[in-house]
Amino acid sequence: MTAATHSTLFPRVPETADAVLDGLDPEQREVALALGGPVCVLAGAGTGKTRAITHRIAYGVRAGVLQPATVLAVTFTNRAAGEMRGRLRQLGAGGVQARTFHSAALRQLQFFWPKAVGGDLPRLLERKVQLVAEAAARCRIRLDRNELRDVTGEIEWAKVTQTVPADYPAVVAKALRDAPRDPAEIGQIYATYEQLKRDRSVIDFEDVLLLTVAILQDRHDIADQVRRQYQHFVVDEYQDVSPLQQRLLDLWLGDRDSLCVVGDASQTIYSFTGATPDHLLNFRTRHPGATVVRLVRDYRSTPQVVHLANGLLSQARGRAAEHRLELVSQRDPGPEPAYAEYADEPAEAEGTARRVRDLIAAGVPAGEIAVLYRINAQSEVYEQALADAGVPYQLRGAERFFERQEVREAGIALRGAARAGGNDSLLDGTEDLPAQVRAVLSTKGWTTEPPAGSGAVRDRWESLAALVRLAEDFARAKPGATLSDLVAELDERAAAQHAPTVQGVTLASLHAAKGLEWDAVFLVGLTEGMMPITYAKTDEQVEEERRLLYVGVTRARVHLALSWSLSRSPGGRPSRRPTRFLKGLRPGSGTLGTTVHGGGQGSVERGSAPARRRQRGPVRCRVCGATLTEAGAMKLMRCEDCPSDMDEGLYERLRDWRAERAGELGQPAYCVFTDKTLMAIAERVPATGGELASIAGVGTRKLNRFGADVLAICAGEEGGTGASED
């Protein structure tokens, strides 16, 4: 994320084609000059890949080699496409199309549908969840809220991998994919969902690609028309291409090879959506004469951060790991990554909030700090801790900046003031553009000082304050600019989704953080079972989790902190272990040759829980007496392969209750209790709160929240008494 006050927001348009090349490093310059034939850019994190490919397009356009209307640049998110359009506009190549795969396909589908099929294009289904729910109901299959989301995602995966409903169970089995429900049931829901769409003449986002592919395959005249329009293609984040997107790209290209792809196999983190790095890794096989450029100069992160990132990948295995890039930092040295161990999750959140507050006090803007976690369910405790510490924050993935109500209202007010000019009494006495903006936005809730606390009022103020900062920077960059000029700039930014930064600490999942960067990053919850996530079973799934952590590390420019907690709740058994991915990299975890830090040790903050754990004697199996070392076995108080005296009926009743409670809370089932905890409860059948609290994984908070229900179920009562919320 670039701060709204950064001086490069309003650069001058290069005067000549050669001027477009100014400031590029030798490898980026090679990318920009490689305008003919297939080009593959292997770009590590922070190496300026977007800069390289936008300068390549702009140089080609400004040099007369490429015609703007014949270039199509595609990427995967509206934000990335908007950023690309903004950069191309600043380089004097504003006529180039930069879109997502879906956006580009939808435009073609809307244009060619009357000619290829006749009539109007069916209505686009914005959200498929409701229709999937109806399909499940028609199949008499009950799905809770989380299962509904997972089954919807599974249907999306099936479609982008071009799997039809009848083949779904067999394809899942062959791919060793862990389906959220019985594959036969999902296949049935999938087939019914497709029938409902046909009955109601609607299509979903995956259909946009499928139907575009079908038309281009069947109608050669239409395919030829598209190929006459678009003659040069650039694909960003190529490691995330799905089989369906690759098929569409092949049809756009035809027998030509004017293609430039950019990607990094070490940042493949979306395989669950059908993305695969195989197309990137096989590019030179498919295009033997391709120009291959490797970008390894890291301009984002300090040598200390880059050293940790390289160390993570040095332990990786598999085909993607064989093509990893060894980054070389181009920045001055900074602080070593800091590692912190806490007794429990609330302590970890409170410790993180304190360190965030300290950084802000030391001069790091709140908008340049991020707290990143594995799953969204982890955000709540950090939201609370930051609010308690008086630190403003924003949740990544929330409503887009220019779509927020307060920003739309501010835009209307600024546009009205610009039209009124000197006749608007609000502008009386204002001497410059920033003063005019402050005067107008003061009627919408902006004040010189932010409101106390957090919540909707603070969020609104932060949005308006971001517009004020943008106006101040615009005025510095363009002396003499008027309010009308600023309104025009805001309109262009809204069209490009190029938003200024809201000044709050970002809370985001690691997946949502892809493509972003901050001065300071806190990676939290780094324990086995969360990183890698519990359901990562195969070697490839575990390697993708490693890549996800690598993405998190490489989001940091200067400050990087990594932390974990030994138990979920205060007083809980400290049985968690830090992620295996940090072995040999964090202090005190052994060595892995050249991957160990050489420039001093990272600081370590330890909670008090480790001392308590060392003082206890070994935990022994209650069946055979063997010493237990694994967290799951310690929770059950027996070896995994020792006989179980579990009440199967009770276990199933507990699972049904857990699914219902998780649905009510809108959380994954394991956030209520893990499978191992339910098994331990079903084996020991507690009769009192004390007996239940003695089971690992329960703890005081969950005892208060769910204890009455669990004890009632254990006593044979139907349902529960209704747990309290805290």
Short mmCIF file of C-alpha atoms in Angstrom, two decimals, residues 169-343:
data_model
loop_
_atom_site.label_atom_id
_atom_site.label_comp_id
_atom_site.label_asym_id
_atom_site.label_seq_id
_atom_site.Cartn_x
_atom_site.Cartn_y
_atom_site.Cartn_z
CA PRO A 169 -16.99 -37.51 -7.73
CA ALA A 170 -14.44 -39.30 -9.93
CA VAL A 171 -12.39 -36.14 -10.55
CA VAL A 172 -12.30 -35.35 -6.82
CA ALA A 173 -11.08 -38.85 -6.03
CA LYS A 174 -8.38 -38.70 -8.70
CA ALA A 175 -7.20 -35.26 -7.54
CA LEU A 176 -7.09 -36.42 -3.88
CA ARG A 177 -9.21 -33.37 -3.11
CA ASP A 178 -10.74 -33.11 0.35
CA ALA A 179 -14.40 -32.36 -0.45
CA PRO A 180 -16.48 -30.62 2.25
CA ARG A 181 -19.32 -33.15 1.84
CA ASP A 182 -19.83 -36.54 0.25
CA PRO A 183 -18.77 -36.01 -3.40
CA ALA A 184 -21.90 -37.76 -4.66
CA GLU A 185 -24.05 -35.28 -2.72
CA ILE A 186 -22.08 -32.32 -4.05
CA GLY A 187 -22.40 -33.67 -7.58
CA GLN A 188 -26.17 -33.90 -7.09
CA ILE A 189 -26.38 -30.34 -5.73
CA TYR A 190 -24.16 -29.12 -8.59
CA ALA A 191 -26.42 -30.71 -11.22
CA THR A 192 -29.56 -29.27 -9.62
CA TYR A 193 -27.95 -25.84 -9.38
CA GLU A 194 -27.16 -25.90 -13.10
CA GLN A 195 -30.75 -26.93 -13.88
CA LEU A 196 -32.14 -24.08 -11.76
CA LYS A 197 -29.96 -21.60 -13.66
CA ARG A 198 -31.28 -22.89 -16.97
CA ASP A 199 -34.88 -22.75 -15.75
CA ARG A 200 -34.46 -19.11 -14.67
CA SER A 201 -32.29 -17.95 -17.59
CA VAL A 202 -29.39 -16.80 -15.42
CA ILE A 203 -25.64 -17.38 -15.63
CA ASP A 204 -22.89 -17.15 -13.02
CA PHE A 205 -19.37 -15.73 -13.25
CA GLU A 206 -17.84 -19.06 -14.24
CA ASP A 207 -20.40 -19.34 -17.06
CA VAL A 208 -19.07 -16.05 -18.44
CA LEU A 209 -15.76 -17.78 -19.18
CA LEU A 210 -17.33 -21.08 -20.24
CA LEU A 211 -19.75 -19.44 -22.68
CA THR A 212 -17.07 -17.17 -24.14
CA VAL A 213 -14.87 -20.21 -24.71
CA ALA A 214 -17.78 -22.08 -26.33
CA ILE A 215 -18.55 -19.21 -28.72
CA LEU A 216 -14.92 -18.73 -29.74
CA GLN A 217 -14.55 -22.49 -30.30
CA ASP A 218 -17.73 -22.88 -32.34
CA ARG A 219 -17.79 -19.63 -34.29
CA HIS A 220 -14.55 -19.15 -36.20
CA ASP A 221 -15.81 -15.88 -37.67
CA ILE A 222 -16.25 -14.42 -34.19
CA ALA A 223 -12.88 -15.78 -33.05
CA ASP A 224 -11.25 -14.13 -36.08
CA GLN A 225 -12.96 -10.83 -35.26
CA VAL A 226 -11.65 -10.94 -31.67
CA ARG A 227 -8.13 -11.77 -32.89
CA ARG A 228 -8.19 -8.84 -35.32
CA GLN A 229 -9.10 -6.58 -32.41
CA TYR A 230 -6.56 -7.91 -29.91
CA GLN A 231 -3.12 -8.78 -31.24
CA HIS A 232 -0.90 -8.45 -28.17
CA PHE A 233 -1.54 -9.99 -24.76
CA VAL A 234 -0.04 -9.49 -21.30
CA VAL A 235 -1.03 -11.77 -18.40
CA ASP A 236 -0.14 -10.76 -14.85
CA GLU A 237 -0.03 -13.26 -11.93
CA TYR A 238 0.23 -16.09 -14.47
CA GLN A 239 0.85 -18.64 -11.71
CA ASP A 240 -2.82 -18.24 -10.75
CA VAL A 241 -4.30 -19.14 -14.16
CA SER A 242 -6.94 -21.89 -14.08
CA PRO A 243 -7.38 -24.45 -16.88
CA LEU A 244 -10.47 -22.58 -18.06
CA GLN A 245 -8.68 -19.22 -18.16
CA GLN A 246 -5.78 -20.80 -20.05
CA ARG A 247 -8.23 -22.22 -22.58
CA LEU A 248 -9.73 -18.76 -23.11
CA LEU A 249 -6.25 -17.25 -23.50
CA ASP A 250 -5.36 -19.88 -26.10
CA LEU A 251 -8.49 -19.01 -28.07
CA TRP A 252 -7.70 -15.30 -27.92
CA LEU A 253 -4.19 -15.97 -29.20
CA GLY A 254 -4.98 -18.43 -31.97
CA ASP A 255 -1.77 -19.42 -33.75
CA ARG A 256 0.08 -16.24 -32.75
CA ASP A 257 2.72 -15.87 -30.06
CA SER A 258 2.58 -12.17 -29.12
CA LEU A 259 2.22 -13.01 -25.45
CA CYS A 260 3.98 -11.79 -22.30
CA VAL A 261 3.29 -13.61 -19.03
CA VAL A 262 4.46 -12.60 -15.57
CA GLY A 263 4.42 -14.74 -12.45
CA ASP A 264 6.15 -16.40 -9.53
CA ALA A 265 5.52 -20.08 -8.78
CA SER A 266 6.49 -19.42 -5.17
CA GLN A 267 3.39 -17.25 -4.78
CA THR A 268 0.87 -19.87 -5.93
CA ILE A 269 -1.64 -19.81 -3.07
CA TYR A 270 -5.02 -20.23 -4.75
CA SER A 271 -5.04 -23.88 -5.85
CA PHE A 272 -8.33 -24.35 -4.00
CA THR A 273 -9.94 -22.13 -6.67
CA GLY A 274 -8.43 -24.15 -9.53
CA ALA A 275 -5.28 -22.05 -9.99
CA THR A 276 -2.17 -23.95 -11.03
CA PRO A 277 1.45 -22.86 -11.67
CA ASP A 278 1.82 -25.56 -14.34
CA HIS A 279 1.14 -23.12 -17.18
CA LEU A 280 3.93 -20.83 -15.93
CA LEU A 281 6.34 -23.71 -15.32
CA ASN A 282 5.59 -25.25 -18.73
CA PHE A 283 5.79 -21.96 -20.65
CA ARG A 284 9.22 -22.62 -22.11
CA THR A 285 8.13 -26.12 -23.16
CA ARG A 286 5.12 -24.74 -25.02
CA HIS A 287 7.15 -21.79 -26.39
CA PRO A 288 10.74 -23.04 -26.96
CA GLY A 289 11.85 -19.71 -28.40
CA ALA A 290 10.53 -17.61 -25.52
CA THR A 291 12.51 -14.81 -23.94
CA VAL A 292 12.79 -15.50 -20.21
CA VAL A 293 13.68 -12.70 -17.81
CA ARG A 294 14.16 -13.22 -14.07
CA LEU A 295 13.53 -10.30 -11.73
CA VAL A 296 15.26 -10.89 -8.38
CA ARG A 297 16.17 -7.37 -7.23
CA ASP A 298 13.83 -6.80 -4.30
CA TYR A 299 13.04 -3.08 -3.89
CA ARG A 300 10.37 -3.62 -1.25
CA SER A 301 12.00 -5.31 1.72
CA THR A 302 15.14 -4.90 3.81
CA PRO A 303 17.92 -7.52 3.63
CA GLN A 304 16.70 -8.94 6.95
CA VAL A 305 13.17 -9.55 5.66
CA VAL A 306 14.48 -10.93 2.34
CA HIS A 307 16.85 -13.26 4.20
CA LEU A 308 13.93 -14.80 6.09
CA ALA A 309 11.88 -15.10 2.89
CA ASN A 310 14.73 -16.87 1.11
CA GLY A 311 15.19 -19.13 4.13
CA LEU A 312 11.55 -20.19 4.01
CA LEU A 313 11.83 -21.17 0.35
CA SER A 314 15.14 -22.95 0.86
CA GLN A 315 13.24 -25.61 2.80
CA ALA A 316 10.50 -25.98 0.16
CA ARG A 317 9.97 -29.13 -1.87
CA GLY A 318 8.17 -29.93 -5.10
CA ARG A 319 8.17 -28.62 -8.64
CA ALA A 320 7.38 -25.01 -7.76
CA ALA A 321 10.28 -25.01 -5.30
CA GLU A 322 12.65 -26.11 -8.05
CA HIS A 323 11.93 -22.81 -9.82
CA ARG A 324 12.20 -20.56 -6.77
CA LEU A 325 13.92 -17.21 -7.13
CA GLU A 326 16.64 -16.12 -4.70
CA LEU A 327 15.80 -12.50 -3.92
CA VAL A 328 18.48 -9.83 -3.45
CA SER A 329 17.44 -6.83 -1.39
CA GLN A 330 18.20 -3.41 -2.81
CA ARG A 331 17.35 -1.56 0.42
CA ASP A 332 19.45 -0.43 3.35
CA PRO A 333 19.60 -2.80 6.33
CA GLY A 334 16.78 -2.70 8.85
CA PRO A 335 15.80 -4.41 12.09
CA GLU A 336 15.85 -8.19 12.37
CA PRO A 337 12.47 -9.94 12.29
CA ALA A 338 11.10 -10.19 15.84
CA TYR A 339 9.70 -13.44 17.23
CA ALA A 340 7.32 -13.56 20.18
CA GLU A 341 5.73 -16.46 22.05
CA TYR A 342 2.65 -15.86 24.21
CA ALA A 343 0.72 -17.93 26.73
#
